[in-house]
């Protein structure tokens, strides 16, 4: 049966990013060659005509039309269950290929049989490297992160211990965690270790999955063998306040479900209260700021109030 599998399935969940999705799909078919692949697009009940555009302009794409919002984890898990390939790439719709990235990623995984998963180098639209790698930080670091310590001290402990600001993006290496913008997973990984944790419908699902792989001794690699442009958080920014709430609930769920900081009930209670305080601070910051992005990063254009 293995000989009949395709090389890679590209799974693209989409919610109201019609033009970005079109650009993403166009770049996949323009650049991808030398491998066998399929594209599964799971439209999460968009209202902007995304699904009709895919059906009309990309007939090779396997299109799933959700009649209600299922969110990120369920949509990607559906894609993995549908996959007919040796690898699956969980790809955001707000990405664009600039070269034959998927052939390079398939070749990388073939050469590294110990790799459960990998991620390529992500670029901001201006061509600078996007910080996609994360480290599993301890409680003190995350408290400082919630207080925006990294903005006051860009080279401080939060930047290095959580955002991995000193990470060398020019060399291949093992990593602890990553954002799942372009996350290539080996079939045996999702079949044996499991798929995304659907208790995290949107936020922190990538953190939870990487942590699950870590405690099961699976290896995740970063590789600069391929570059993909990422415009960043285009779906979540559409419902910003709801996204901020879900983002913080994800932190609470991660602490509760994975005993990340402690299994002690009192410690978990204090963490929940701290995260809720952080939520109200972030919500106030959002309403007071002109920049209306939920997730910010260098090279990403701000979303501002309408005049």
Short mmCIF file of C-alpha atoms in Angstrom, two decimals:
data_model
loop_
_atom_site.label_atom_id
_atom_site.label_comp_id
_atom_site.label_asym_id
_atom_site.label_seq_id
_atom_site.Cartn_x
_atom_site.Cartn_y
_atom_site.Cartn_z
CA UNK A 1 0.00 0.00 0.00
CA UNK A 2 2.88 2.38 0.76
CA UNK A 3 3.88 2.43 -2.91
CA UNK A 4 0.44 3.75 -3.85
CA UNK A 5 0.60 6.75 -1.52
CA UNK A 6 1.18 10.25 -2.86
CA UNK A 7 4.17 12.17 -1.55
CA UNK A 8 2.27 14.93 0.26
CA UNK A 9 -1.21 16.25 1.00
CA UNK A 10 -1.45 20.02 1.37
CA UNK A 11 -4.29 20.81 3.78
CA UNK A 12 -5.60 24.38 3.73
CA UNK A 13 -8.36 25.43 6.12
CA UNK A 14 -9.97 28.68 5.01
CA UNK A 15 -12.26 31.27 6.52
CA UNK A 16 -13.06 34.41 4.51
CA UNK A 17 -9.62 34.85 2.91
CA UNK A 18 -10.76 34.50 -0.71
CA UNK A 19 -8.06 36.54 -2.44
CA UNK A 20 -5.24 35.27 -0.24
CA UNK A 21 -6.44 31.70 -0.74
CA UNK A 22 -6.49 32.23 -4.50
CA UNK A 23 -2.94 33.55 -4.37
CA UNK A 24 -1.86 30.61 -2.19
CA UNK A 25 -3.37 27.97 -4.49
CA UNK A 26 -1.99 29.66 -7.60
CA UNK A 27 1.52 29.60 -6.14
CA UNK A 28 1.21 25.91 -5.20
CA UNK A 29 0.29 24.87 -8.74
CA UNK A 30 2.79 27.28 -10.31
CA UNK A 31 5.78 26.00 -8.35
CA UNK A 32 5.16 22.43 -7.20
CA UNK A 33 6.74 19.79 -9.41
CA UNK A 34 8.85 16.65 -9.12
CA UNK A 35 6.54 15.09 -6.51
CA UNK A 36 3.02 13.67 -6.36
CA UNK A 37 0.60 15.73 -4.30
CA UNK A 38 -3.00 16.62 -3.61
CA UNK A 39 -4.56 19.76 -2.17
CA UNK A 40 -7.48 19.60 0.26
CA UNK A 41 -9.18 22.92 1.00
CA UNK A 42 -11.63 22.92 3.90
CA UNK A 43 -13.77 26.03 3.77
CA UNK A 44 -15.15 26.85 7.21
CA UNK A 45 -18.50 28.29 6.11
CA UNK A 46 -17.00 31.44 4.57
CA UNK A 47 -19.30 34.23 3.44
CA UNK A 48 -16.92 35.82 0.91
CA UNK A 49 -17.31 33.32 -1.93
CA UNK A 50 -14.09 31.46 -1.16
CA UNK A 51 -15.54 28.00 -1.77
CA UNK A 52 -17.17 28.98 -5.07
CA UNK A 53 -13.88 30.51 -6.22
CA UNK A 54 -12.00 27.28 -5.48
CA UNK A 55 -14.62 25.17 -7.25
CA UNK A 56 -14.57 27.39 -10.34
CA UNK A 57 -10.86 28.15 -10.66
CA UNK A 58 -9.08 25.16 -9.08
CA UNK A 59 -10.94 22.00 -10.14
CA UNK A 60 -8.06 19.76 -9.00
CA UNK A 61 -8.50 20.86 -5.39
CA UNK A 62 -10.49 18.53 -3.14
CA UNK A 63 -12.98 20.99 -1.67
CA UNK A 64 -14.87 20.49 1.58
CA UNK A 65 -17.65 22.97 2.33
CA UNK A 66 -18.49 23.17 6.03
CA UNK A 67 -22.03 24.30 6.79
CA UNK A 68 -20.93 25.60 10.20
CA UNK A 69 -17.64 26.77 11.66
CA UNK A 70 -15.50 23.84 12.82
CA UNK A 71 -12.30 25.84 13.39
CA UNK A 72 -8.66 24.94 12.96
CA UNK A 73 -8.08 21.67 14.82
CA UNK A 74 -11.11 19.80 13.49
CA UNK A 75 -10.53 21.01 9.94
CA UNK A 76 -6.91 19.90 9.85
CA UNK A 77 -7.74 16.56 11.46
CA UNK A 78 -10.36 16.00 8.77
CA UNK A 79 -7.72 16.75 6.15
CA UNK A 80 -5.31 14.23 7.68
CA UNK A 81 -8.02 11.57 7.77
CA UNK A 82 -8.72 12.25 4.08
CA UNK A 83 -5.03 12.27 3.12
CA UNK A 84 -3.73 9.74 0.60
CA UNK A 85 -0.08 10.69 1.11
CA UNK A 86 3.04 9.86 3.10
CA UNK A 87 3.16 13.38 4.52
CA UNK A 88 0.66 16.13 5.20
CA UNK A 89 1.36 19.84 5.33
CA UNK A 90 -0.98 21.94 7.46
CA UNK A 91 -0.81 25.18 5.50
CA UNK A 92 -2.43 28.51 6.30
CA UNK A 93 -4.41 30.15 3.53
CA UNK A 94 -2.48 33.41 3.99
CA UNK A 95 0.76 31.97 2.62
CA UNK A 96 2.45 32.09 -0.77
CA UNK A 97 5.13 29.90 -2.31
CA UNK A 98 8.05 31.57 -4.06
CA UNK A 99 9.79 28.36 -5.15
CA UNK A 100 9.29 24.59 -5.20
CA UNK A 101 9.00 24.39 -1.40
CA UNK A 102 7.10 21.12 -1.16
CA UNK A 103 9.59 19.10 -3.17
CA UNK A 104 12.33 20.37 -0.85
CA UNK A 105 10.28 19.52 2.25
CA UNK A 106 9.44 16.02 1.01
CA UNK A 107 13.12 15.42 0.26
CA UNK A 108 14.05 16.71 3.72
CA UNK A 109 11.63 14.33 5.45
CA UNK A 110 12.83 11.43 3.29
CA UNK A 111 16.44 12.14 4.33
CA UNK A 112 15.49 12.43 8.02
CA UNK A 113 13.52 9.32 8.97
CA UNK A 114 13.77 10.36 12.63
CA UNK A 115 11.74 13.53 11.92
CA UNK A 116 8.14 13.31 13.09
CA UNK A 117 7.48 16.74 11.60
CA UNK A 118 9.23 19.80 10.24
CA UNK A 119 8.63 23.42 9.38
CA UNK A 120 10.29 25.58 6.70
CA UNK A 121 11.59 29.11 7.03
CA UNK A 122 8.74 31.62 7.00
CA UNK A 123 9.19 35.06 5.50
CA UNK A 124 7.30 38.26 6.13
CA UNK A 125 5.88 39.99 3.04
CA UNK A 126 8.88 42.35 3.09
CA UNK A 127 11.25 39.39 2.78
CA UNK A 128 12.55 39.40 6.35
CA UNK A 129 12.58 36.19 8.39
CA UNK A 130 9.45 35.63 10.45
CA UNK A 131 9.91 34.34 14.00
CA UNK A 132 7.99 31.06 13.80
CA UNK A 133 9.95 28.99 16.35
CA UNK A 134 8.96 28.92 20.02
CA UNK A 135 10.48 27.48 23.19
CA UNK A 136 8.60 25.95 26.09
CA UNK A 137 9.03 28.70 28.66
CA UNK A 138 8.47 28.46 32.38
CA UNK A 139 5.95 30.36 34.45
CA UNK A 140 8.12 33.37 35.27
CA UNK A 141 8.91 34.02 31.61
CA UNK A 142 5.26 33.79 30.59
CA UNK A 143 4.22 36.18 33.37
CA UNK A 144 6.73 38.70 32.04
CA UNK A 145 5.45 38.08 28.51
CA UNK A 146 1.93 38.89 29.68
CA UNK A 147 3.25 42.16 31.09
CA UNK A 148 4.81 43.03 27.70
CA UNK A 149 8.33 42.75 29.12
CA UNK A 150 9.61 41.89 25.64
CA UNK A 151 8.46 45.27 24.36
CA UNK A 152 10.37 47.11 27.07
CA UNK A 153 13.42 44.84 26.80
CA UNK A 154 13.58 43.41 23.25
CA UNK A 155 16.69 41.36 24.01
CA UNK A 156 15.56 40.16 27.42
CA UNK A 157 14.53 36.83 28.86
CA UNK A 158 11.09 36.75 27.20
CA UNK A 159 12.51 37.29 23.73
CA UNK A 160 15.12 34.55 24.12
CA UNK A 161 13.30 32.00 26.29
CA UNK A 162 9.89 32.20 24.61
CA UNK A 163 10.11 33.92 21.23
CA UNK A 164 13.54 32.35 20.51
CA UNK A 165 14.86 35.67 19.21
CA UNK A 166 18.41 34.28 19.20
CA UNK A 167 17.42 31.32 17.02
CA UNK A 168 19.66 30.76 13.99
CA UNK A 169 17.27 30.52 11.04
CA UNK A 170 20.11 29.79 8.63
CA UNK A 171 20.72 26.23 9.82
CA UNK A 172 18.72 23.03 10.17
CA UNK A 173 18.10 22.00 13.79
CA UNK A 174 15.77 20.34 16.25
CA UNK A 175 13.17 22.63 17.83
CA UNK A 176 10.66 22.42 20.66
CA UNK A 177 7.62 24.19 19.24
CA UNK A 178 6.40 26.21 16.30
CA UNK A 179 3.39 27.96 14.92
CA UNK A 180 1.59 25.64 12.54
CA UNK A 181 1.63 27.98 9.54
CA UNK A 182 3.35 25.38 7.36
CA UNK A 183 3.68 22.22 9.42
CA UNK A 184 4.74 19.03 7.62
CA UNK A 185 3.78 15.86 9.53
CA UNK A 186 4.74 12.27 8.76
CA UNK A 187 1.80 9.87 8.32
CA UNK A 188 3.14 7.50 10.97
CA UNK A 189 3.26 10.46 13.38
CA UNK A 190 -0.44 11.28 13.19
CA UNK A 191 -1.40 7.60 12.99
CA UNK A 192 0.65 6.55 16.03
CA UNK A 193 1.09 9.66 18.20
CA UNK A 194 -2.27 11.20 17.34
CA UNK A 195 -3.75 14.19 15.56
CA UNK A 196 -4.37 17.72 16.79
CA UNK A 197 -6.07 18.01 20.17
CA UNK A 198 -9.61 19.18 19.41
CA UNK A 199 -10.01 20.50 22.95
CA UNK A 200 -8.04 23.44 21.47
CA UNK A 201 -10.26 24.48 18.55
CA UNK A 202 -8.04 27.35 17.37
CA UNK A 203 -5.44 28.90 19.66
CA UNK A 204 -2.61 26.98 21.38
CA UNK A 205 -3.43 23.86 19.34
CA UNK A 206 0.05 24.00 17.78
CA UNK A 207 1.66 24.43 21.21
CA UNK A 208 -0.33 21.49 22.59
CA UNK A 209 0.54 19.25 19.64
CA UNK A 210 4.25 20.05 19.84
CA UNK A 211 4.21 19.45 23.59
CA UNK A 212 2.46 16.11 23.11
CA UNK A 213 5.12 15.09 20.58
CA UNK A 214 7.85 16.24 22.96
CA UNK A 215 6.65 14.15 25.90
CA UNK A 216 6.34 11.14 23.57
CA UNK A 217 9.95 11.66 22.38
CA UNK A 218 9.10 12.57 18.79
CA UNK A 219 11.44 14.96 16.97
CA UNK A 220 10.47 18.21 15.24
CA UNK A 221 12.89 19.93 12.89
CA UNK A 222 13.27 23.42 11.54
CA UNK A 223 14.77 23.50 8.05
CA UNK A 224 15.79 26.46 5.87
CA UNK A 225 15.61 24.24 2.77
CA UNK A 226 12.38 25.98 1.76
CA UNK A 227 10.94 29.48 2.15
CA UNK A 228 7.24 30.35 2.33
CA UNK A 229 5.80 33.85 2.66
CA UNK A 230 3.28 34.26 5.49
CA UNK A 231 1.03 37.31 5.66
CA UNK A 232 -0.08 36.47 9.17
CA UNK A 233 -3.31 35.91 11.13
CA UNK A 234 -5.66 37.07 8.39
CA UNK A 235 -8.57 34.91 9.58
CA UNK A 236 -8.31 35.51 13.32
CA UNK A 237 -8.03 39.28 12.85
CA UNK A 238 -11.55 39.30 11.39
CA UNK A 239 -13.05 38.53 14.81
CA UNK A 240 -10.44 40.16 16.96
CA UNK A 241 -12.09 40.36 20.39
CA UNK A 242 -13.40 36.79 20.16
CA UNK A 243 -9.93 35.67 19.08
CA UNK A 244 -8.31 37.38 22.07
CA UNK A 245 -10.74 35.58 24.38
CA UNK A 246 -10.11 32.20 22.71
CA UNK A 247 -6.36 32.80 22.77
CA UNK A 248 -6.38 33.20 26.55
CA UNK A 249 -8.79 30.32 27.09
CA UNK A 250 -6.29 28.23 25.16
CA UNK A 251 -3.57 29.10 27.69
CA UNK A 252 -5.85 28.01 30.54
CA UNK A 253 -6.77 24.78 28.77
CA UNK A 254 -3.12 24.01 28.05
CA UNK A 255 -2.25 24.38 31.72
CA UNK A 256 -5.26 22.32 32.82
CA UNK A 257 -5.03 19.48 30.29
CA UNK A 258 -1.27 19.00 30.10
CA UNK A 259 -0.16 19.93 33.66
CA UNK A 260 2.43 22.13 31.96
CA UNK A 261 3.31 24.21 35.02
CA UNK A 262 2.05 21.91 37.75
CA UNK A 263 -0.55 19.27 38.53
CA UNK A 264 -1.29 21.02 41.83
CA UNK A 265 -4.92 22.30 41.86
CA UNK A 266 -3.99 25.50 43.72
CA UNK A 267 -1.26 26.32 41.19
CA UNK A 268 -3.69 25.73 38.34
CA UNK A 269 -6.24 28.01 40.01
CA UNK A 270 -3.67 30.80 40.33
CA UNK A 271 -2.65 30.34 36.70
CA UNK A 272 -6.28 30.65 35.59
CA UNK A 273 -6.64 33.91 37.50
CA UNK A 274 -3.37 35.27 36.09
CA UNK A 275 -4.42 34.43 32.53
CA UNK A 276 -7.81 36.06 33.05
CA UNK A 277 -6.09 39.22 34.29
CA UNK A 278 -3.85 39.11 31.22
CA UNK A 279 -6.95 38.77 29.04
CA UNK A 280 -8.48 41.97 30.40
CA UNK A 281 -5.18 43.82 30.00
CA UNK A 282 -4.84 42.63 26.39
CA UNK A 283 -8.44 43.55 25.65
CA UNK A 284 -7.87 47.05 27.01
CA UNK A 285 -4.66 47.33 24.98
CA UNK A 286 -6.56 46.27 21.85
CA UNK A 287 -9.28 48.90 22.30
CA UNK A 288 -6.79 51.67 23.08
CA UNK A 289 -4.38 50.86 20.27
CA UNK A 290 -4.72 51.83 16.63
CA UNK A 291 -3.17 48.50 15.62
CA UNK A 292 -6.03 46.00 15.44
CA UNK A 293 -4.04 42.80 14.90
CA UNK A 294 -4.54 39.96 17.35
CA UNK A 295 -1.09 38.55 16.63
CA UNK A 296 1.60 41.06 15.78
CA UNK A 297 4.99 40.54 14.25
CA UNK A 298 7.74 42.37 12.34
CA UNK A 299 7.01 42.89 8.67
CA UNK A 300 3.25 42.43 9.03
CA UNK A 301 1.17 45.45 8.10
CA UNK A 302 -0.98 46.79 10.95
CA UNK A 303 -4.77 46.73 10.81
CA UNK A 304 -6.01 50.12 11.94
CA UNK A 305 -9.31 51.74 12.84
CA UNK A 306 -11.42 53.07 10.02
CA UNK A 307 -11.44 56.85 9.96
#
